[in-house]
Short mmCIF file of C-alpha atoms and ligand atoms in Angstrom, two decimals:
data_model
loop_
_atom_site.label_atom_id
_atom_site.label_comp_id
_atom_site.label_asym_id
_atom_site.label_seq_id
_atom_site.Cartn_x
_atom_site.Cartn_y
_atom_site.Cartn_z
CA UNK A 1 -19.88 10.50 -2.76
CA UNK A 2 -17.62 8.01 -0.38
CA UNK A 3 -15.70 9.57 2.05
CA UNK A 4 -12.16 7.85 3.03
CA UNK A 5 -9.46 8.07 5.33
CA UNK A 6 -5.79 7.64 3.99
CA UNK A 7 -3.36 7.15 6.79
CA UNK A 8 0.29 7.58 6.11
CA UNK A 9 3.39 9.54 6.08
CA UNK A 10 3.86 12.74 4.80
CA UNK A 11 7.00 12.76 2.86
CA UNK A 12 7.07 16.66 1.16
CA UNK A 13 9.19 15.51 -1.49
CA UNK A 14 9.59 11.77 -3.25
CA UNK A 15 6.23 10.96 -4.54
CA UNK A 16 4.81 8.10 -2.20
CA UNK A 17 2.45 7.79 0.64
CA UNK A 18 0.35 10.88 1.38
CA UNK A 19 1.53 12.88 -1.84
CA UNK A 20 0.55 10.07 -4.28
CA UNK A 21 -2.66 8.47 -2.26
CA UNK A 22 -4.73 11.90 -1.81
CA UNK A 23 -4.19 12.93 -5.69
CA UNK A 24 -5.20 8.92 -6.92
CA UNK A 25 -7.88 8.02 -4.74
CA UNK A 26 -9.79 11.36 -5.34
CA UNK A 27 -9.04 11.39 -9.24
CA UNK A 28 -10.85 8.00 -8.34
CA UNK A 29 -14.36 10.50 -7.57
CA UNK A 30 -13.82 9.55 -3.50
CA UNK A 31 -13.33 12.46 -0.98
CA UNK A 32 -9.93 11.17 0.43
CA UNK A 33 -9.46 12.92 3.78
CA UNK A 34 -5.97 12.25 5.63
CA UNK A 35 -4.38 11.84 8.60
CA UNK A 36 -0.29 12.46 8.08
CA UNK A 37 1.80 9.83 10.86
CA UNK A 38 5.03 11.29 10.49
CA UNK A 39 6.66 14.73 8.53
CA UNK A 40 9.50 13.79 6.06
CA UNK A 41 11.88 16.08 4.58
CA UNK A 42 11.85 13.35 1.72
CA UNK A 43 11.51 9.60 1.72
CA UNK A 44 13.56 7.66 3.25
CA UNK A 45 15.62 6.44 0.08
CA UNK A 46 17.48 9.60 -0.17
CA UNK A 47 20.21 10.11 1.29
CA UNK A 48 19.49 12.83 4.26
CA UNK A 49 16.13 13.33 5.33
CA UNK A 50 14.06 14.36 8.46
CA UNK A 51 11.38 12.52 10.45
CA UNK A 52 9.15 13.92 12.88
CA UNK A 53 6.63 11.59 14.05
CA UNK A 54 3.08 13.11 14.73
CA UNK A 55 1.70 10.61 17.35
CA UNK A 56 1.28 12.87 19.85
CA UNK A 57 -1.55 14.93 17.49
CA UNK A 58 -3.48 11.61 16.57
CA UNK A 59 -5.43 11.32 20.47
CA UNK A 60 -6.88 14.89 20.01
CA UNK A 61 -7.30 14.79 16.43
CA UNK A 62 -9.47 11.76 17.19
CA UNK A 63 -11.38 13.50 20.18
CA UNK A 64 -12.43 16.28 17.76
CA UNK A 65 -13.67 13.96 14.81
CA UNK A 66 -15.48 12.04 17.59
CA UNK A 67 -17.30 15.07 18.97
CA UNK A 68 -17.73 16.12 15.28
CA UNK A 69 -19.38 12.41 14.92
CA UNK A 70 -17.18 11.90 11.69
CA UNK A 71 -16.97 8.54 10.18
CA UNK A 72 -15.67 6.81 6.90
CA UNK A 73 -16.83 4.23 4.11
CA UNK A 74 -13.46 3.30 4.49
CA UNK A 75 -9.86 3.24 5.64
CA UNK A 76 -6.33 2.72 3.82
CA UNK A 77 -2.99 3.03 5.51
CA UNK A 78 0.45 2.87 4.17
CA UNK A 79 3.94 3.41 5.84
CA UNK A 80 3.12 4.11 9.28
CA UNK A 81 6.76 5.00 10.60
CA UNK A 82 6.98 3.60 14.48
CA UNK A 83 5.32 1.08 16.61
CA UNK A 84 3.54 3.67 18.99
CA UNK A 85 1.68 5.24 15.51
CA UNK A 86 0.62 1.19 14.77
CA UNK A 87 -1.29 1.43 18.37
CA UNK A 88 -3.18 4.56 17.31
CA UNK A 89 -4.29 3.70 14.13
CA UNK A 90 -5.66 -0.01 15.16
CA UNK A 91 -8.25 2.29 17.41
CA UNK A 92 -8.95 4.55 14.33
CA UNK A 93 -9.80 1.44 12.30
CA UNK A 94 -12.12 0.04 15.37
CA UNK A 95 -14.09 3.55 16.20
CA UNK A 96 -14.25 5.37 12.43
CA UNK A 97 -14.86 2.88 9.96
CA UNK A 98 -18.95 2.41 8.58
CA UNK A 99 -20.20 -0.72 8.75
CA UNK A 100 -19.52 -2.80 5.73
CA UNK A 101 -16.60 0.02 5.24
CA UNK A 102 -13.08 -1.53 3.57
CA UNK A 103 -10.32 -1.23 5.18
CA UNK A 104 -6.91 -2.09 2.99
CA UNK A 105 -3.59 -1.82 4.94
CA UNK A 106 -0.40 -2.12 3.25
CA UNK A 107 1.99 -2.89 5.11
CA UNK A 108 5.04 -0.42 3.72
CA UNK A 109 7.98 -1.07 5.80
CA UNK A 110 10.79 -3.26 3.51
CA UNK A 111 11.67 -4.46 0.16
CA UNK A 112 14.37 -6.61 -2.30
CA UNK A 113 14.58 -8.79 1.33
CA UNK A 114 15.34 -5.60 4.10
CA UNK A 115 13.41 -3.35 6.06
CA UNK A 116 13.29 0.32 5.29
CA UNK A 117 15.78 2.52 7.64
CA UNK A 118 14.57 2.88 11.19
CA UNK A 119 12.51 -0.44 10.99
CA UNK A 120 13.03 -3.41 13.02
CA UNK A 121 10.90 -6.67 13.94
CA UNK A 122 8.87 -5.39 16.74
CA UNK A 123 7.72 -2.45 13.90
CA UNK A 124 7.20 -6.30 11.63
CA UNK A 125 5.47 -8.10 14.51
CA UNK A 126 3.18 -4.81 14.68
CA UNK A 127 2.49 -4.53 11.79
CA UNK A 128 1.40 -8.62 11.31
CA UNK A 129 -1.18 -7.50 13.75
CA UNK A 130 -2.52 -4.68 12.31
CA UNK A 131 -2.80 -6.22 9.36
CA UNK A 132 -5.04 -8.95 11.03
CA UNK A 133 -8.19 -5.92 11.24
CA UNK A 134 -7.62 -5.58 7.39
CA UNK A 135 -10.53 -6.57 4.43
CA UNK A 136 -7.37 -6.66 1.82
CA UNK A 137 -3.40 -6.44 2.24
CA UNK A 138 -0.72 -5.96 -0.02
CA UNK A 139 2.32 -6.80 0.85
CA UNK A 140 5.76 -7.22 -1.37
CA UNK A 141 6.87 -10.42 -0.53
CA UNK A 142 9.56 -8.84 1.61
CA UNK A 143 6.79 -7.39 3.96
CA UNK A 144 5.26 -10.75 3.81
CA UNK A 145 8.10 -12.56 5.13
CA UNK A 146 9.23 -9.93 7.86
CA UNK A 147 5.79 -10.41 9.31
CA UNK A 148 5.82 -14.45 8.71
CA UNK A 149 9.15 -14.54 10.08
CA UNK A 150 9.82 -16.27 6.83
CA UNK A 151 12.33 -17.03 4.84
CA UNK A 152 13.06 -14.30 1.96
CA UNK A 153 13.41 -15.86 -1.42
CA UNK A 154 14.79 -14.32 -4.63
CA UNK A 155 13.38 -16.79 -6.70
CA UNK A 156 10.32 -18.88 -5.90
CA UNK A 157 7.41 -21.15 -6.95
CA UNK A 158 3.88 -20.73 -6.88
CA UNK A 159 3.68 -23.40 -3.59
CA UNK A 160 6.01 -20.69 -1.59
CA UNK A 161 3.43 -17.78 -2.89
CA UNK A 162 0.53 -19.63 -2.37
CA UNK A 163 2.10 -20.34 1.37
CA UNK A 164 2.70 -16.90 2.52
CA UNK A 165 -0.73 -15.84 1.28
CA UNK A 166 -2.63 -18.93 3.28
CA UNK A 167 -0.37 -17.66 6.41
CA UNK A 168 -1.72 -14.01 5.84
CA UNK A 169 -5.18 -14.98 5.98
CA UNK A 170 -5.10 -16.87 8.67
CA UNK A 171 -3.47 -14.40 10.68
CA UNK A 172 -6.61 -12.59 9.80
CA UNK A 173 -6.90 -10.12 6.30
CA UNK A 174 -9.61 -11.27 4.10
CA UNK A 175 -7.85 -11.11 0.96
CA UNK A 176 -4.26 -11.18 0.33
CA UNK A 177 -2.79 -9.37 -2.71
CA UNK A 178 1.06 -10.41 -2.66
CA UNK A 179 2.59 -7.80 -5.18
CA UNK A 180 6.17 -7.01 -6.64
CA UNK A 181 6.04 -10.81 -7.72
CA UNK A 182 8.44 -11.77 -10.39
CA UNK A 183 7.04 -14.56 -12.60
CA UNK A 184 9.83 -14.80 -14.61
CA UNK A 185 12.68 -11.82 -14.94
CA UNK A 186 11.13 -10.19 -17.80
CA UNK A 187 7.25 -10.37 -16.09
CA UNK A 188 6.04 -9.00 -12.87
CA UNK A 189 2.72 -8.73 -11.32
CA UNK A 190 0.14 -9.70 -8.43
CA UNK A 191 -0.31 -13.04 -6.72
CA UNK A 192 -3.77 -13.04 -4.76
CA UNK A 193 -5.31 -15.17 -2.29
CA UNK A 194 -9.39 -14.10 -2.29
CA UNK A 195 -11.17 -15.39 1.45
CA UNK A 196 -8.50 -18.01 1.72
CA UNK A 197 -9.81 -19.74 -1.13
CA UNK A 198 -9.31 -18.56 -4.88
CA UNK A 199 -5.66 -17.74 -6.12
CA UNK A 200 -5.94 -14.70 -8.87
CA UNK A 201 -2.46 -13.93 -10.56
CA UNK A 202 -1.86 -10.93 -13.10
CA UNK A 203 1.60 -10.07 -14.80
CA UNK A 204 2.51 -7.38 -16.94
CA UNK A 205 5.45 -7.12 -18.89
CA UNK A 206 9.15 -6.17 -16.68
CA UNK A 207 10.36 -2.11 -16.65
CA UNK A 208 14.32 -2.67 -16.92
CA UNK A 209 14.72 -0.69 -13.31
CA UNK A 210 12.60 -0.24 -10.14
CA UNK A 211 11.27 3.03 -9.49
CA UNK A 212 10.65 3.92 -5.86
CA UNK A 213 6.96 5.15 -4.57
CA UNK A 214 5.52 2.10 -6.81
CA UNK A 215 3.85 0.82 -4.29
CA UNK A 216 2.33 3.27 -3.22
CA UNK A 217 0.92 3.95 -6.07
CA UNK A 218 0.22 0.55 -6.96
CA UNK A 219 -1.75 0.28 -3.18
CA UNK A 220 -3.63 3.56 -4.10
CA UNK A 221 -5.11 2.61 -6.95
CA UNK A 222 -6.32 -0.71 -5.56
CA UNK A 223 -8.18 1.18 -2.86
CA UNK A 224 -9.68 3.63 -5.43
CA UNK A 225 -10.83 0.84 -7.57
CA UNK A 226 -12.64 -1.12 -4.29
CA UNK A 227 -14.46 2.29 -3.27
CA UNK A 228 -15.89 1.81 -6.98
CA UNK A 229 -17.20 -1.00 -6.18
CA UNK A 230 -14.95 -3.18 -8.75
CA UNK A 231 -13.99 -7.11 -7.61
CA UNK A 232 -10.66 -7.15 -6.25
CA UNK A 233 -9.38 -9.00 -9.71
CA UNK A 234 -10.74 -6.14 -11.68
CA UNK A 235 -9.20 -3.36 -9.21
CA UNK A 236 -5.41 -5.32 -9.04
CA UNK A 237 -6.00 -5.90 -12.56
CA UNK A 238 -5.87 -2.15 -13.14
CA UNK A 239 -3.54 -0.91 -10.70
CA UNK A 240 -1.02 -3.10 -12.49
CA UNK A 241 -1.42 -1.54 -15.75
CA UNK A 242 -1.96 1.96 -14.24
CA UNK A 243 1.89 1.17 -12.15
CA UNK A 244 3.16 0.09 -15.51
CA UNK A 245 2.01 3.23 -17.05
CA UNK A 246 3.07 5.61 -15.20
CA UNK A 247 6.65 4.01 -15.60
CA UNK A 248 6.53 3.94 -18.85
CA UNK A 249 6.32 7.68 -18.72
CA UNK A 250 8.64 8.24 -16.04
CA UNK A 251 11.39 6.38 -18.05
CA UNK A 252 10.32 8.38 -21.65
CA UNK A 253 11.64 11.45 -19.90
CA UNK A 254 15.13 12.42 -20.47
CA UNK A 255 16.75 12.54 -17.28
CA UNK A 256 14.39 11.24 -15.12
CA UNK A 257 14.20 10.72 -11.92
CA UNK A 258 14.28 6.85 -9.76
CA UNK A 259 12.64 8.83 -6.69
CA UNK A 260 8.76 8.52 -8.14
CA UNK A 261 7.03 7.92 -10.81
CA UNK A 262 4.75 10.21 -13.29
CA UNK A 263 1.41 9.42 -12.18
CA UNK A 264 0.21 12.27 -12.63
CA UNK A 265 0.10 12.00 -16.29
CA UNK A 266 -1.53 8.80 -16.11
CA UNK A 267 -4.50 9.97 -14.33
CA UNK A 268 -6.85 9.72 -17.30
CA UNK A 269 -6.46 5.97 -17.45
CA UNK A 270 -8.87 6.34 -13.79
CA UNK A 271 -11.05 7.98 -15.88
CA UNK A 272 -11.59 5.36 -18.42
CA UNK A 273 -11.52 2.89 -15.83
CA UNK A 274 -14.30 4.20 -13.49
CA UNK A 275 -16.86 5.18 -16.59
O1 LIG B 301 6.23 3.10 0.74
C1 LIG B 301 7.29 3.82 0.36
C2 LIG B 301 7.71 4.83 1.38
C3 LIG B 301 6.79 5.66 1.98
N1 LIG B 301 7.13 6.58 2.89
C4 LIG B 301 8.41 6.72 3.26
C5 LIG B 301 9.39 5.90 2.71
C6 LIG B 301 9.03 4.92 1.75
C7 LIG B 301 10.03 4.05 1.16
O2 LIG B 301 11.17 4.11 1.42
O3 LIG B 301 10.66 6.04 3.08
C8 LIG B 301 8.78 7.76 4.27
#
């Protein structure tokens, strides 16, 4: 059995990061281990929450697995939640990751164009170079351009996509999976860049509202489909469909709720997709 390490927030209520990565991954057959960055009351798209940030815990937390000689097939992070947690987790990626491990980081910090709340370009410029240890990214196209210093566009063509992704590589990640792109207002999907080389694009069909925790979830499932040892077009592939799924049956409840998504009624879909 592979053994991960999920490094992210822990938000206690809100469905994203730590709450929705440690259920997917293992319903993905993968021991998920995690190390929390930060303690949230909630998200941070509700309207009064709490942060305590855990960096302090990370150097002797790290001691111990050391002396314990714990390492991982692999390593995914999410939102982090300040620049000094960015400096601890490039040295977790350096000293606990097997060799030929994946590491995926998704960069989680902004989206429709603006950073998440308490986020600012030095947490971007961090963030561009953690993401140069990663084997895969996925960034929204927001995250993208924060860390590009970019240009945010609304509307775009595949040259502008196919841009971004050739800048992302070459500040280091393998493979670049752009996602949240819109390839027309009723599709929306993945635009990929594999070793700088081959583009790989998937849409599904639009949900008429955006959910938050997506990509979280979206991220998650990518991972879990990796540690399988699926190609990165079969894993994106799935996490789009899984995402649109568990949508779908977020929005067939009466009043539901915008602050995550059902996933856990879509878990059977791993199933199926890992036999
Ligand atoms: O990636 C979404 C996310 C994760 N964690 C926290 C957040 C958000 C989005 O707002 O606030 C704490």
């Amino acid at each position: 059995m592979k053994k991960i390490l999920t490094i992210q927030d822990f938000s206690c209520v809100g469905k994203c990061s730590l709450t929705v990565a440690i259920p997917i991954i293992s319903a993905f057959g993968i021991e998920t281990c995690a190390l929390p960055t930060a303690l949230l009351s909630t998200h941070t798209q509700f309207k009064n929450w709490t942060f305590a940030n855990l960096c302090d815990q990370i150097p002797s937390i790290t001691d111990a697995w050391k002396k314990e000689e714990i390492m991982f097939d692999g390593i995914c992070t999410g939102y982090l939640g300040a620049v000094d947690l960015i400096e601890e987790v490039k040295e977790i990626i350096k000293n606990f990751v097997k060799k030929d491990g994946i590491v995926m980081i998704d960069p989680a910090m902004g989206d429709n164009g603006k950073l998440y709340a308490g986020f600012d370009l030095e947490y971007a410029k961090a963030t561009k170079d953690l993401c140069a240890l990663a084997d895969v990214i996925t960034p929204n196209i927001t995250e993208a351009t924060f860390m590009l210093d970019k240009e945010f566009k609304d509307i775009y063509d595949y040259d502008y996509l196919l841009d971004i992704c050739k800048e992302l590589h070459k500040n280091g990640a393998r493979d670049v999976v752009l996602t949240g792109v819109k390839k027309s207002e009723s599709q929306v999907g993945v635009f990929c860049l594999l070793d700088g080389k081959e583009v790989y694009e998937y849409y599904t069909p639009r949900e008429p509202r955006d959910f938050h925790g997506t990509g979280d979830i979206y991220s998650s499932a990518v991972y879990g489909g990796l540690m399988n040892g699926k190609t990165l077009q079969e894993s994106v592939k799935f996490a789009c469909d899984y995402t649109k799924h568990c949508i779908a049956k977020t929005l067939a409840e009466p009043n539901y709720s915008i602050y995550g998504v059902n996933f856990e009624q879509c878990t059977g879909d791993i199933t199926e997709f890992i036999k």
